[in-house]
Structure formats: structure tokens, C-alpha cells
XYZ file of C-alpha atoms in Angstrom:
266
model
C 105.621 25.192 79.453
C 106.955 27.853 81.810
C 110.713 27.748 82.189
C 113.760 29.798 83.082
C 117.059 30.021 81.222
C 120.491 31.647 81.402
C 121.452 34.235 78.800
C 124.743 33.745 77.009
C 126.229 36.868 78.596
C 125.403 35.753 82.121
C 122.252 37.684 83.045
C 119.492 35.597 84.521
C 115.859 35.911 83.593
C 112.993 35.256 85.882
C 109.397 34.579 84.991
C 106.305 35.913 86.669
C 102.992 34.260 85.896
C 99.689 35.249 87.417
C 96.980 32.604 87.431
C 93.388 33.715 87.888
C 90.590 31.614 89.303
C 86.875 32.174 89.258
C 84.722 32.362 92.348
C 81.063 33.203 91.902
C 79.386 34.356 95.080
C 75.716 34.262 96.059
C 74.503 32.808 92.786
C 71.358 30.943 91.819
C 71.494 27.674 89.859
C 71.094 28.352 86.159
C 68.087 27.207 84.205
C 67.011 28.000 80.677
C 65.144 31.235 80.932
C 64.104 34.361 79.114
C 64.880 37.657 80.800
C 63.425 40.975 79.694
C 64.720 43.518 82.240
C 63.755 46.742 80.498
C 60.894 45.626 78.238
C 62.964 46.200 75.096
C 65.747 43.617 75.024
C 65.400 39.878 75.377
C 68.201 37.706 76.768
C 68.069 33.941 76.331
C 70.220 31.957 78.772
C 71.314 28.351 78.392
C 73.648 28.483 81.384
C 76.937 29.009 79.504
C 78.319 32.175 77.913
C 81.488 31.762 75.812
C 84.166 34.473 75.949
C 83.388 37.491 73.760
C 85.624 40.162 72.249
C 85.678 42.914 74.917
C 85.965 45.578 72.202
C 83.460 44.080 69.748
C 80.755 42.233 71.691
C 78.954 39.936 71.146
C 81.585 38.440 68.790
C 82.838 35.149 70.247
C 86.600 34.688 70.695
C 88.858 31.777 71.543
C 91.474 32.448 74.258
C 92.856 28.923 73.723
C 92.579 27.642 77.258
C 90.116 25.336 78.980
C 86.974 27.142 80.052
C 85.433 26.561 83.440
C 81.735 25.825 83.480
C 80.322 28.540 85.718
C 76.823 28.018 87.056
C 74.143 30.425 88.075
C 72.085 33.165 86.526
C 74.681 35.586 87.945
C 78.107 34.259 87.054
C 81.680 34.918 85.949
C 82.310 33.509 82.467
C 85.978 34.301 81.830
C 89.013 35.954 83.433
C 92.318 36.558 81.638
C 95.441 34.899 82.973
C 98.254 37.393 83.380
C 101.760 36.684 82.128
C 104.616 39.102 82.807
C 107.008 37.053 80.713
C 110.763 36.722 81.139
C 112.475 39.719 82.684
C 116.201 40.352 83.028
C 117.216 40.753 86.651
C 118.203 44.367 87.257
C 115.484 45.807 84.986
C 112.652 45.282 87.407
C 111.363 48.612 88.702
C 108.066 48.239 86.838
C 106.943 45.417 84.590
C 103.854 45.399 82.378
C 101.695 42.346 81.781
C 101.321 40.955 78.307
C 98.167 41.517 76.289
C 95.333 39.017 75.957
C 95.687 36.953 72.786
C 93.091 34.951 70.864
C 92.915 32.388 68.104
C 91.157 32.916 64.766
C 92.854 36.193 63.895
C 91.392 38.441 66.601
C 93.813 41.251 67.493
C 95.297 41.396 71.022
C 93.232 43.137 73.715
C 93.731 44.256 77.278
C 93.195 41.609 79.947
C 89.540 41.396 80.917
C 86.842 39.722 82.964
C 83.435 38.713 81.602
C 80.238 38.275 83.587
C 76.618 37.383 82.899
C 73.519 38.516 84.806
C 70.324 36.914 83.543
C 68.350 36.846 86.759
C 64.624 37.398 86.383
C 64.983 40.293 88.823
C 68.216 42.246 88.418
C 69.003 43.570 91.890
C 72.522 44.679 90.969
C 75.947 43.189 91.645
C 79.475 43.911 92.834
C 82.595 42.627 91.062
C 85.666 42.269 93.285
C 89.202 40.937 93.053
C 91.675 39.867 95.708
C 95.329 38.949 95.441
C 95.548 35.837 97.570
C 99.186 36.245 98.574
C 102.453 37.895 97.582
C 104.328 36.598 94.526
C 106.290 33.515 95.603
C 108.573 30.869 94.191
C 107.589 27.217 94.459
C 109.696 26.925 97.628
C 108.062 29.954 99.268
C 110.543 32.784 98.670
C 108.552 36.015 98.339
C 108.956 38.967 96.017
C 108.856 41.329 98.993
C 107.133 44.669 98.513
C 105.929 43.927 94.969
C 102.681 45.739 94.101
C 100.296 44.580 91.376
C 98.224 47.421 89.861
C 95.272 47.574 87.447
C 94.275 50.743 85.602
C 92.156 52.077 82.688
C 89.195 49.782 83.421
C 86.067 50.172 81.304
C 82.854 48.228 80.754
C 81.374 47.120 77.466
C 78.350 45.197 76.188
C 76.553 44.822 72.874
C 73.409 46.332 74.443
C 75.047 49.041 76.575
C 73.259 52.316 77.230
C 73.867 55.021 79.810
C 70.762 53.872 81.694
C 72.065 50.350 82.385
C 75.849 50.882 82.517
C 77.603 49.498 85.612
C 79.942 51.846 87.443
C 83.598 50.917 86.957
C 86.370 51.969 89.326
C 88.445 54.315 87.177
C 91.307 55.040 89.540
C 94.297 52.725 89.731
C 93.683 49.592 91.795
C 96.894 48.729 93.652
C 96.266 45.384 95.283
C 97.200 44.526 98.851
C 97.498 40.744 99.355
C 94.574 39.457 101.384
C 92.354 42.506 100.804
C 89.463 42.749 98.311
C 89.169 45.613 95.836
C 85.947 46.648 94.096
C 86.312 46.641 90.318
C 82.758 47.453 89.247
C 79.231 47.769 90.623
C 75.770 47.730 89.102
C 72.747 49.200 90.819
C 69.270 47.697 90.662
C 68.047 47.197 87.073
C 71.540 47.889 85.731
C 74.334 45.614 84.564
C 72.077 42.867 83.235
C 73.091 40.702 80.304
C 76.678 39.927 79.263
C 79.344 42.488 80.220
C 83.107 42.723 79.957
C 85.446 44.864 82.050
C 88.705 45.393 80.180
C 91.898 46.847 81.618
C 93.329 49.001 78.859
C 92.452 48.802 75.182
C 93.867 48.319 71.707
C 94.410 51.296 69.421
C 91.568 50.040 67.212
C 88.877 50.168 69.885
C 85.705 51.995 68.847
C 84.877 53.464 72.252
C 87.484 56.211 72.427
C 89.432 54.411 75.152
C 93.113 55.240 75.585
C 95.335 52.715 73.846
C 97.574 50.895 76.332
C 98.960 48.079 74.162
C 102.419 48.312 72.633
C 104.644 45.933 70.616
C 107.449 44.197 72.477
C 110.892 44.376 70.886
C 114.290 42.856 71.552
C 117.648 44.587 72.038
C 117.966 44.921 68.253
C 114.564 46.621 67.958
C 113.107 43.540 66.314
C 109.574 42.362 67.184
C 109.413 39.647 69.810
C 107.288 36.648 68.880
C 104.964 35.152 71.470
C 105.899 31.447 71.487
C 102.427 30.270 72.500
C 100.560 32.225 69.835
C 103.301 32.462 67.186
C 102.549 36.120 66.534
C 104.134 39.464 67.503
C 104.051 39.974 71.249
C 102.366 42.944 72.940
C 102.561 44.460 76.408
C 99.770 46.246 78.273
C 100.574 49.411 80.266
C 97.242 49.130 82.119
C 98.514 46.266 84.300
C 101.859 46.592 86.024
C 103.984 45.023 88.709
C 106.236 47.350 90.712
C 109.189 45.867 92.576
C 111.310 47.875 95.058
C 114.998 48.247 94.191
C 115.986 46.655 97.483
C 113.994 43.476 96.843
C 116.076 40.370 96.260
C 115.099 38.607 93.045
C 116.103 35.035 92.344
C 116.327 33.454 88.867
C 113.146 31.514 89.457
C 109.480 31.551 88.548
C 107.190 33.642 90.783
C 103.443 33.129 91.013
C 100.415 34.508 92.758
C 96.673 33.987 92.484
C 93.778 36.384 92.024
C 90.356 35.499 93.394
C 87.489 37.090 91.455
C 84.080 37.358 93.108
C 80.715 38.377 91.713
C 78.156 39.031 94.465
C 74.525 40.006 94.084
C 73.158 43.036 95.862
C 70.168 42.487 98.173
């Protein structure tokens, strides 16, 4: 349960939670099929791809939340929810999102999106995200001027090669509410199969990506425990929320919504 509380010494905390939804664009209804895009790798599709470890595909992981049932031979399988946790009012210039956690002992990762392309003819695709509106409280009070940014994006797949790699936007994506931003693109005959795009990485990643995860500590330098996962909490420098000093912040919960779109190229 998301809640707010008052610290003993009188400072309020506010909570920011980002909920992500999936929107698959221009897809084809899924059927069981065998796809062999480059005459060397076979992909069998049953219409559902469970979440995989973005740093060790194709290992399945359990993010411990209900999974939507995406349809289509080009589809979005999973998108991380973003949680910025409880933040003391006054310390709000820049806030990092928490890491993505899993059950079954998998270490925390950066937040990520997972997609599947098992079309018989891979024409390419574009992955986009859009912040639907500014962060707001339940009664409509906005977090004026707040900017949500994503950085250190990289793509991964168990079958990745330079010849089929999608192109990922490497510069920082600072979202403007109501405007779409391109996250990744795959040209014809590229980006087929199951891919993840992770923002940031753990220090144990095998791809030489810069580590962006860090342990969260309290005022006594003791590890904070994530109450949902009952394990040490981690932040992720790759995803941040910047709030202007002049912005009025209330001791309430703020939310926004990200729309993710996967669209096929002609």
C-alpha cells in the first residue's frame, strides 16, 4: 500500500509513484508459429513471453506483479513500474527511481522494457514512450516544472549480434508531457526475437555497461530495507526526476503515467 506519514521531528515526506501501461501499436494477432529470420536461429512463439532477466537473457524472472497478456507477433511483454519512494520535502532537486526487484533471488536491475518480434517478415519497429501528463496528486495539484529523465539505455538479447542489434537512443531522454520520445528502433531484418532495453545496469552485468545502481541508506548510514521485497533497497541513477526549487510540494502522493508504444515499420 502506498501511504504518507509524518516524521517525528516534523518533516513531511511525499511519495512519487510512476505507473506504466502497455500499448502495442499496429500489431498482428498472435498464432503459434516458427520464425527463422536469418536462416540460423529458430524462434517458437506461443503468444506469451514471460519477463526475462535483462542482463542474463533468456533466464526468466518474477517481478511479482500481475502480467498483462499482450497479443500480436509484435508486442510489448513487460515494462517496469517506477517508484521514487518517500522523499523529505526540501531535499527534492533531483530524485532517482528505485531499482527493479525480482523474486527468487535475482539481483536488482535497472528498470527495463521487454518486447517480442516474431513476425514471419521482420520489417523493423520503433519503440516509443510518452509521459501522459505532469505528476499530480489525486485532487489535481501538479508538480509544476518537474522533468522525468531516462539515461544509459542499452539493448540485450540471448541471440544478439551486431548484424541484428536495434539502435538505442543513447542520449538522455527528458520527457515533455504529451510528447512521444523514441527509445529504440530496429531496421528491416533487425530486432527480431525477444529483446530488453534496460535503463542503467547492475555492477555485475557482463556487457561492460556502466553501473548505475547504488544502495540506499538512512541518516545513520544503515541500509534501507525495501518493505515490499524485504531486502536492501537500491536506487538507479539512470532514471531521475528533477524538481525546480520554486515548485510547491505538498505532503501527498504524486503520480503520472507512461504510455509505451511498439509500432511496426512499413
